[in-house]
CSV table of C-alpha atoms in Angstrom, one decimal:
chain,number,residue,atom,x,y,z
K,19,UNK,CA,-0.5,-0.4,0.0
K,20,UNK,CA,1.4,2.7,-1.0
K,21,UNK,CA,0.8,6.9,0.8
K,22,UNK,CA,-0.4,9.6,-0.6
K,23,UNK,CA,-2.1,11.6,2.1
K,24,UNK,CA,-0.2,15.4,1.6
K,25,UNK,CA,0.1,17.7,4.8
K,26,UNK,CA,1.3,21.4,3.3
K,27,UNK,CA,0.8,24.3,5.9
K,28,UNK,CA,-1.9,26.7,4.0
K,29,UNK,CA,-1.2,30.9,4.8
K,30,UNK,CA,-3.3,31.0,7.9
K,31,UNK,CA,-5.6,33.8,8.3
K,32,UNK,CA,-6.3,35.9,11.1
K,33,UNK,CA,-4.2,39.0,12.7
K,34,UNK,CA,-0.3,38.5,13.2
K,35,UNK,CA,0.8,40.2,16.2
K,36,UNK,CA,3.3,43.0,15.5
K,37,UNK,CA,4.3,46.0,17.0
K,38,UNK,CA,4.9,46.2,20.5
K,39,UNK,CA,3.5,43.8,21.8
K,40,UNK,CA,4.5,41.3,19.2
K,41,UNK,CA,6.7,39.3,20.7
K,42,UNK,CA,10.3,38.9,20.1
K,43,UNK,CA,11.7,36.7,17.7
K,44,UNK,CA,13.2,34.7,20.4
K,45,UNK,CA,9.7,33.3,21.9
K,46,UNK,CA,10.2,32.9,25.8
K,47,UNK,CA,13.6,31.7,24.7
K,48,UNK,CA,12.3,29.3,22.4
K,49,UNK,CA,14.2,29.6,18.7
K,50,UNK,CA,12.4,30.1,15.6
K,51,UNK,CA,9.5,31.6,15.7
K,52,UNK,CA,7.7,32.7,12.9
K,53,UNK,CA,4.9,34.5,13.7
K,54,UNK,CA,1.9,35.2,16.6
K,55,UNK,CA,-1.2,35.0,15.5
K,56,UNK,CA,-4.9,35.4,16.7
K,57,UNK,CA,-8.4,35.1,14.9
K,58,UNK,CA,-12.0,35.2,15.8
K,59,UNK,CA,-12.5,32.2,15.8
K,60,UNK,CA,-10.5,30.9,18.7
K,61,UNK,CA,-11.3,34.2,20.7
K,62,UNK,CA,-8.6,34.8,23.5
K,63,UNK,CA,-6.2,31.9,22.4
K,64,UNK,CA,-2.9,33.0,20.2
K,65,UNK,CA,-1.1,30.6,18.5
K,66,UNK,CA,3.4,30.8,18.2
K,67,UNK,CA,3.6,29.8,15.1
K,68,UNK,CA,7.4,28.1,14.8
K,69,UNK,CA,9.7,26.0,13.3
K,70,UNK,CA,11.4,23.2,15.2
K,71,UNK,CA,14.2,21.6,15.0
K,72,UNK,CA,12.9,17.7,15.7
K,73,UNK,CA,10.0,16.5,16.0
K,74,UNK,CA,10.5,12.9,17.4
K,75,UNK,CA,11.4,13.3,21.0
K,76,UNK,CA,13.2,10.2,23.0
K,77,UNK,CA,11.9,9.4,26.5
K,78,UNK,CA,15.1,9.1,29.0
K,79,UNK,CA,16.1,5.4,29.6
K,80,UNK,CA,15.2,5.9,33.3
K,81,UNK,CA,11.5,7.2,32.4
K,82,UNK,CA,8.7,5.0,33.6
K,83,UNK,CA,6.9,4.9,30.5
K,84,UNK,CA,6.3,2.4,27.9
K,85,UNK,CA,7.3,3.7,25.3
K,86,UNK,CA,10.1,4.9,24.0
K,87,UNK,CA,9.2,8.1,21.3
K,88,UNK,CA,7.1,10.6,21.2
K,89,UNK,CA,5.7,13.4,18.8
K,90,UNK,CA,4.1,16.8,20.8
K,91,UNK,CA,3.3,19.2,17.6
K,92,UNK,CA,1.9,21.9,20.0
K,93,UNK,CA,2.5,23.5,23.6
K,94,UNK,CA,0.6,24.3,25.3
K,95,UNK,CA,-3.7,23.1,25.2
K,96,UNK,CA,-6.7,25.2,24.9
K,97,UNK,CA,-8.9,22.1,26.4
K,98,UNK,CA,-8.4,25.0,29.8
K,99,UNK,CA,-8.5,20.8,31.4
K,100,UNK,CA,-7.9,22.7,35.1
K,101,UNK,CA,-6.3,19.4,36.5
K,102,UNK,CA,-3.7,19.2,33.5
K,103,UNK,CA,-0.6,17.3,35.1
K,104,UNK,CA,1.0,19.2,31.8
K,105,UNK,CA,0.9,22.9,32.7
K,106,UNK,CA,3.8,23.1,35.1
K,107,UNK,CA,6.0,22.9,31.9
K,108,UNK,CA,4.7,26.5,30.4
K,109,UNK,CA,6.8,27.3,33.1
K,110,UNK,CA,9.9,26.5,31.0
K,111,UNK,CA,8.8,28.9,29.0
K,112,UNK,CA,8.5,31.9,31.1
K,113,UNK,CA,4.6,31.7,30.6
K,114,UNK,CA,2.0,30.7,33.6
K,115,UNK,CA,0.6,27.3,34.4
K,116,UNK,CA,-3.4,29.0,34.6
K,117,UNK,CA,-4.6,30.8,31.5
K,118,UNK,CA,-1.2,31.3,29.4
K,119,UNK,CA,-1.2,26.9,29.3
K,120,UNK,CA,-4.6,27.5,27.5
K,121,UNK,CA,-4.2,30.5,25.6
K,122,UNK,CA,-0.3,30.9,24.5
K,123,UNK,CA,-0.1,27.8,22.3
K,124,UNK,CA,3.1,27.1,20.5
K,125,UNK,CA,2.8,25.4,17.1
K,126,UNK,CA,4.8,23.0,15.6
K,127,UNK,CA,3.9,24.1,12.4
K,128,UNK,CA,6.4,22.2,10.4
K,129,UNK,CA,6.5,18.9,12.1
K,130,UNK,CA,4.4,17.0,9.3
K,131,UNK,CA,7.8,17.5,7.4
K,132,UNK,CA,10.9,17.9,9.9
K,133,UNK,CA,9.4,13.8,10.8
K,134,UNK,CA,9.2,12.5,7.4
K,135,UNK,CA,12.7,13.4,7.4
K,136,UNK,CA,13.9,12.2,10.4
K,137,UNK,CA,12.0,8.5,9.5
K,138,UNK,CA,13.5,8.3,6.5
K,139,UNK,CA,16.6,8.3,7.5
K,140,UNK,CA,18.4,5.0,7.9
K,141,UNK,CA,19.5,4.8,11.2
K,142,UNK,CA,15.5,4.9,12.5
K,143,UNK,CA,14.3,1.8,14.6
K,144,UNK,CA,10.8,2.1,13.6
K,145,UNK,CA,10.1,2.1,17.7
K,146,UNK,CA,6.6,3.1,18.4
K,147,UNK,CA,5.5,6.8,18.3
K,148,UNK,CA,3.1,7.8,21.1
K,149,UNK,CA,1.4,10.9,20.5
K,150,UNK,CA,-0.7,13.1,23.6
K,151,UNK,CA,2.1,12.0,26.3
K,152,UNK,CA,1.9,16.0,26.9
K,153,UNK,CA,-0.3,18.0,25.4
K,154,UNK,CA,-3.1,16.8,22.9
K,155,UNK,CA,-2.6,16.5,19.6
K,156,UNK,CA,-6.5,17.0,18.8
K,157,UNK,CA,-7.6,20.0,19.8
K,158,UNK,CA,-9.3,22.9,18.6
K,159,UNK,CA,-5.8,24.2,17.2
K,160,UNK,CA,-5.2,20.9,15.0
K,161,UNK,CA,-8.5,22.1,12.8
K,162,UNK,CA,-6.9,25.4,12.0
K,163,UNK,CA,-3.4,23.6,11.5
K,164,UNK,CA,-3.9,20.3,10.6
K,165,UNK,CA,-0.3,18.7,11.5
K,166,UNK,CA,-2.0,15.1,12.1
K,167,UNK,CA,-2.6,14.2,8.5
K,168,UNK,CA,1.1,14.9,7.8
K,169,UNK,CA,2.4,13.0,11.2
K,170,UNK,CA,-0.2,9.9,10.3
K,171,UNK,CA,1.3,9.7,6.6
K,172,UNK,CA,5.2,9.9,7.6
K,173,UNK,CA,5.1,7.3,10.2
K,174,UNK,CA,3.1,5.1,8.8
K,175,UNK,CA,4.9,5.4,5.1
K,176,UNK,CA,7.9,4.4,6.9
K,177,UNK,CA,6.6,1.1,9.1
K,178,UNK,CA,6.3,2.9,12.3
K,179,UNK,CA,3.4,1.7,15.1
K,180,UNK,CA,1.9,4.7,16.7
K,181,UNK,CA,-0.5,5.2,20.2
K,182,UNK,CA,-3.1,8.4,20.2
K,183,UNK,CA,-4.8,9.5,23.6
K,184,UNK,CA,-7.2,12.2,22.8
K,185,UNK,CA,-9.9,14.2,24.5
K,186,UNK,CA,-10.2,15.7,21.2
K,187,UNK,CA,-13.6,14.8,18.7
K,188,UNK,CA,-11.8,16.0,15.3
K,189,UNK,CA,-10.0,12.5,15.4
K,190,UNK,CA,-13.7,11.4,13.8
K,191,UNK,CA,-11.8,13.8,11.1
K,192,UNK,CA,-8.2,11.4,10.7
K,193,UNK,CA,-10.5,8.1,11.2
K,194,UNK,CA,-10.4,6.4,7.7
K,195,UNK,CA,-6.4,7.4,7.4
K,196,UNK,CA,-6.0,6.0,10.2
K,197,UNK,CA,-8.1,2.5,9.4
K,198,UNK,CA,-5.6,2.7,6.1
K,199,UNK,CA,-2.4,2.4,7.7
K,200,UNK,CA,-3.6,-0.1,10.2
K,201,UNK,CA,-3.2,-2.0,7.0
K,202,UNK,CA,0.4,-2.1,7.4
K,203,UNK,CA,1.5,-0.7,11.1
K,204,UNK,CA,-0.3,-1.3,15.0
K,205,UNK,CA,-2.2,1.9,15.6
K,206,UNK,CA,-3.6,1.9,19.2
K,207,UNK,CA,-6.4,4.6,19.4
K,208,UNK,CA,-7.5,6.1,22.9
K,209,UNK,CA,-9.9,8.2,24.5
K,210,UNK,CA,-9.7,10.1,27.9
K,211,UNK,CA,-12.6,11.5,29.1
K,212,UNK,CA,-13.0,11.5,33.2
K,213,UNK,CA,-16.6,13.1,33.5
K,214,UNK,CA,-19.8,11.9,33.4
K,215,UNK,CA,-22.1,15.2,34.3
K,216,UNK,CA,-22.0,17.5,32.2
K,217,UNK,CA,-22.1,20.6,34.3
K,218,UNK,CA,-19.2,19.2,36.0
K,219,UNK,CA,-17.8,18.4,32.8
K,220,UNK,CA,-18.0,22.4,31.4
K,221,UNK,CA,-16.6,23.9,34.1
K,222,UNK,CA,-12.9,22.0,35.0
K,223,UNK,CA,-12.5,20.9,31.2
K,224,UNK,CA,-14.3,24.2,29.8
K,225,UNK,CA,-12.4,23.6,26.7
K,226,UNK,CA,-13.5,20.1,25.9
K,227,UNK,CA,-15.3,18.1,23.7
K,228,UNK,CA,-19.1,16.6,25.3
K,229,UNK,CA,-18.9,13.4,26.9
K,230,UNK,CA,-21.7,12.2,24.2
K,231,UNK,CA,-19.3,13.3,21.1
K,232,UNK,CA,-16.2,12.1,23.2
K,233,UNK,CA,-18.4,8.6,23.3
K,234,UNK,CA,-19.9,8.8,20.1
K,235,UNK,CA,-15.4,9.4,18.8
K,236,UNK,CA,-15.2,6.3,20.6
K,237,UNK,CA,-17.9,4.3,19.0
K,238,UNK,CA,-17.1,5.1,14.8
K,239,UNK,CA,-13.2,3.6,15.8
K,240,UNK,CA,-14.8,1.1,17.2
K,241,UNK,CA,-16.7,0.6,14.2
K,242,UNK,CA,-13.5,0.3,11.8
K,243,UNK,CA,-12.1,-1.6,14.1
K,244,UNK,CA,-10.1,-0.2,16.3
K,245,UNK,CA,-9.8,-1.7,19.9
K,246,UNK,CA,-10.3,0.9,21.7
K,247,UNK,CA,-9.5,2.3,25.2
K,248,UNK,CA,-10.7,5.0,27.9
K,249,UNK,CA,-9.0,6.5,29.7
K,250,UNK,CA,-11.4,7.3,32.8
K,251,UNK,CA,-8.6,9.4,33.7
K,252,UNK,CA,-8.4,11.3,37.0
K,253,UNK,CA,-10.9,10.2,39.7
K,254,UNK,CA,-11.7,12.7,41.4
K,255,UNK,CA,-12.4,12.5,45.0
K,256,UNK,CA,-16.1,13.7,45.9
K,257,UNK,CA,-16.9,14.7,42.4
K,258,UNK,CA,-16.3,11.6,39.9
K,259,UNK,CA,-15.6,8.5,42.5
K,260,UNK,CA,-19.6,7.8,43.0
K,261,UNK,CA,-20.6,4.3,42.9
K,262,UNK,CA,-23.5,6.6,40.5
K,263,UNK,CA,-20.6,7.6,38.5
K,264,UNK,CA,-18.1,5.0,38.2
K,265,UNK,CA,-21.3,3.0,37.0
K,266,UNK,CA,-22.7,5.1,34.9
K,267,UNK,CA,-19.1,6.0,33.4
K,268,UNK,CA,-18.3,2.6,32.5
K,269,UNK,CA,-22.1,1.5,31.7
K,270,UNK,CA,-21.4,4.4,29.1
K,271,UNK,CA,-18.0,3.6,27.9
K,272,UNK,CA,-18.8,-0.2,26.9
K,273,UNK,CA,-22.4,0.6,25.2
K,274,UNK,CA,-19.4,3.3,23.1
K,275,UNK,CA,-18.1,-0.3,21.7
K,276,UNK,CA,-14.7,0.7,24.0
K,277,UNK,CA,-12.3,-3.1,24.3
K,278,UNK,CA,-11.1,-1.8,27.6
K,279,UNK,CA,-10.7,1.0,30.2
K,280,UNK,CA,-7.8,2.0,32.3
K,281,UNK,CA,-8.3,4.6,35.8
K,282,UNK,CA,-6.4,6.7,37.8
K,283,UNK,CA,-6.6,8.7,40.6
K,284,UNK,CA,-6.0,12.3,40.4
K,285,UNK,CA,-2.7,13.8,40.9
K,286,UNK,CA,-1.6,17.0,41.1
K,287,UNK,CA,1.8,18.7,40.2
K,288,UNK,CA,3.1,21.8,41.2
K,289,UNK,CA,1.5,23.9,38.1
K,290,UNK,CA,-1.5,22.0,38.3
K,291,UNK,CA,-1.9,22.0,41.7
K,292,UNK,CA,-2.3,25.6,42.6
K,293,UNK,CA,-4.5,25.5,39.7
K,294,UNK,CA,-6.9,22.9,40.3
K,295,UNK,CA,-7.7,24.6,44.3
K,296,UNK,CA,-8.0,27.8,43.1
K,297,UNK,CA,-10.7,26.2,40.9
K,298,UNK,CA,-11.9,23.8,44.0
K,299,UNK,CA,-11.9,26.6,46.3
K,300,UNK,CA,-14.5,29.0,43.6
K,301,UNK,CA,-16.5,26.0,42.8
K,302,UNK,CA,-16.5,23.3,45.6
K,303,UNK,CA,-14.7,25.2,48.5
K,304,UNK,CA,-16.4,23.1,50.7
K,305,UNK,CA,-13.8,19.8,49.8
K,306,UNK,CA,-11.0,22.6,49.4
K,307,UNK,CA,-9.5,21.5,53.3
K,308,UNK,CA,-10.1,17.7,52.1
K,309,UNK,CA,-7.8,18.0,48.8
K,310,UNK,CA,-5.4,19.9,50.8
K,311,UNK,CA,-4.8,17.5,53.6
K,312,UNK,CA,-5.3,14.5,50.8
K,313,UNK,CA,-2.3,16.0,48.3
K,314,UNK,CA,-0.7,18.2,51.3
K,315,UNK,CA,2.4,15.8,51.2
K,316,UNK,CA,2.5,14.5,47.3
K,317,UNK,CA,1.4,15.2,44.2
K,318,UNK,CA,-0.3,12.0,44.4
K,319,UNK,CA,-3.4,10.4,46.0
K,320,UNK,CA,-3.1,9.0,49.1
K,321,UNK,CA,-2.5,4.6,49.3
K,322,UNK,CA,-4.9,4.6,51.3
K,323,UNK,CA,-7.8,6.1,48.7
K,324,UNK,CA,-6.1,4.2,45.7
K,325,UNK,CA,-6.8,1.1,47.6
K,326,UNK,CA,-10.2,2.5,47.9
K,327,UNK,CA,-11.1,3.5,44.3
K,328,UNK,CA,-9.3,-0.2,43.6
K,329,UNK,CA,-12.0,-2.1,45.8
K,330,UNK,CA,-14.8,0.1,44.5
K,331,UNK,CA,-14.1,0.5,40.5
K,332,UNK,CA,-12.6,-2.9,40.1
K,333,UNK,CA,-16.1,-5.2,40.1
K,334,UNK,CA,-17.6,-2.8,37.8
K,335,UNK,CA,-15.2,-2.9,34.9
K,336,UNK,CA,-15.3,-7.2,35.5
K,337,UNK,CA,-18.8,-6.5,35.0
K,338,UNK,CA,-18.7,-4.2,31.7
K,339,UNK,CA,-15.9,-6.4,30.5
K,340,UNK,CA,-13.6,-3.5,30.3
K,341,UNK,CA,-10.3,-4.9,31.5
K,342,UNK,CA,-7.0,-5.5,30.1
K,343,UNK,CA,-4.0,-5.9,30.2
K,344,UNK,CA,-3.6,-2.7,32.3
K,345,UNK,CA,-6.0,-1.2,33.9
K,346,UNK,CA,-5.7,-1.2,37.5
K,347,UNK,CA,-3.9,2.3,38.7
K,348,UNK,CA,-0.8,3.2,38.0
K,349,UNK,CA,-0.3,0.4,36.3
K,350,UNK,CA,3.5,0.8,35.3
K,351,UNK,CA,6.3,-0.1,37.1
K,352,UNK,CA,8.7,-0.1,34.4
K,353,UNK,CA,9.1,0.4,30.8
K,354,UNK,CA,7.1,-2.8,28.9
K,355,UNK,CA,6.5,-4.1,32.5
K,356,UNK,CA,2.9,-4.3,33.2
K,357,UNK,CA,1.5,-5.3,36.7
K,358,UNK,CA,-1.9,-6.8,36.4
K,359,UNK,CA,-4.8,-6.8,39.2
K,360,UNK,CA,-7.3,-9.3,37.9
K,361,UNK,CA,-10.6,-9.2,40.2
K,362,UNK,CA,-9.5,-12.5,42.1
K,363,UNK,CA,-5.9,-10.5,43.0
K,364,UNK,CA,-6.8,-6.7,43.2
K,365,UNK,CA,-6.7,-6.5,47.2
K,366,UNK,CA,-6.6,-3.6,49.2
K,367,UNK,CA,-2.7,-4.6,50.2
K,368,UNK,CA,-1.9,-4.7,46.3
K,369,UNK,CA,-3.4,-1.9,45.8
K,370,UNK,CA,-1.8,0.1,48.6
K,371,UNK,CA,1.7,-0.5,47.5
K,372,UNK,CA,1.3,0.6,44.0
K,373,UNK,CA,3.8,3.3,44.1
K,374,UNK,CA,2.9,6.0,40.9
K,375,UNK,CA,6.3,6.5,38.8
K,376,UNK,CA,7.6,10.0,37.9
K,377,UNK,CA,6.0,11.6,35.3
K,378,UNK,CA,8.8,13.6,32.7
K,379,UNK,CA,7.3,16.3,31.2
K,380,UNK,CA,7.7,14.8,27.1
K,381,UNK,CA,7.8,17.5,24.1
């Protein structure tokens, strides 16, 4: 099968920032700035278009991540999820982890071309490449820049398997392309859906598609033969961990045609922690003391809470036949090593012994 999909960046319409408000030629220490753009379609968001020197990012050998290579065509994310672990990475650009992360989006406009050059090299070993490990490749900016078709094509045409994790329903645009690519390379698709309450979802993830729209995207991918994983993450104490919420979530996921669920309790790293607690104080002040206690000494939920959550959710996962090989809380201990805690062995002691891995910011 030969690939003819072409990805070219057409001249973007919009307002180019110039004059005294224009960013410097080196944007916040990032070289390669082409221009900064604001458009009516993305009110309040500024896109900083940069030329990247590389597309593939190698994950450090010591990382607990189960993949070696990542691609992140965007930095910052208009999904604006208040709990997003990647918020602190914007500080590397001298931007804040709050509104700047949501509204100042770095776009690596030449990613498909640079990637094509990299995977064409004889030394490229065709290891799996993970997309969506830091910021979402199908956030709203992708509707403007259309970088993913060229990325998918470059990987598929050069025999490279890939995984895609997203909250974006724009994935549906590329499902036919991904289905054709799956004839030649392994492709994993995962959809992140954390909240099954419409009011809560719109306050805590204000820039994301609705839960209903994401479930429809899961169904569309499943109908094309993909075994879709749903990331039920993060599960948030007293917000999304009730039996009613979890049962509704897992039933809806099953009805959408997903093959398995991966879940995990909320973790709050610096950057995300401050932004989330500010939101909590505004929206659910009665929960603020509980969260301050739970996350006072660690970015992760307590072992006791994770054990409690495991006892609560694992029977539901089994009841809805959504158990995969890595579906327990914080399942990865080292690259390629998955712990499976089945219904028969998912004891509180085992769940409490799971140590959350350190997670690097992946660019």
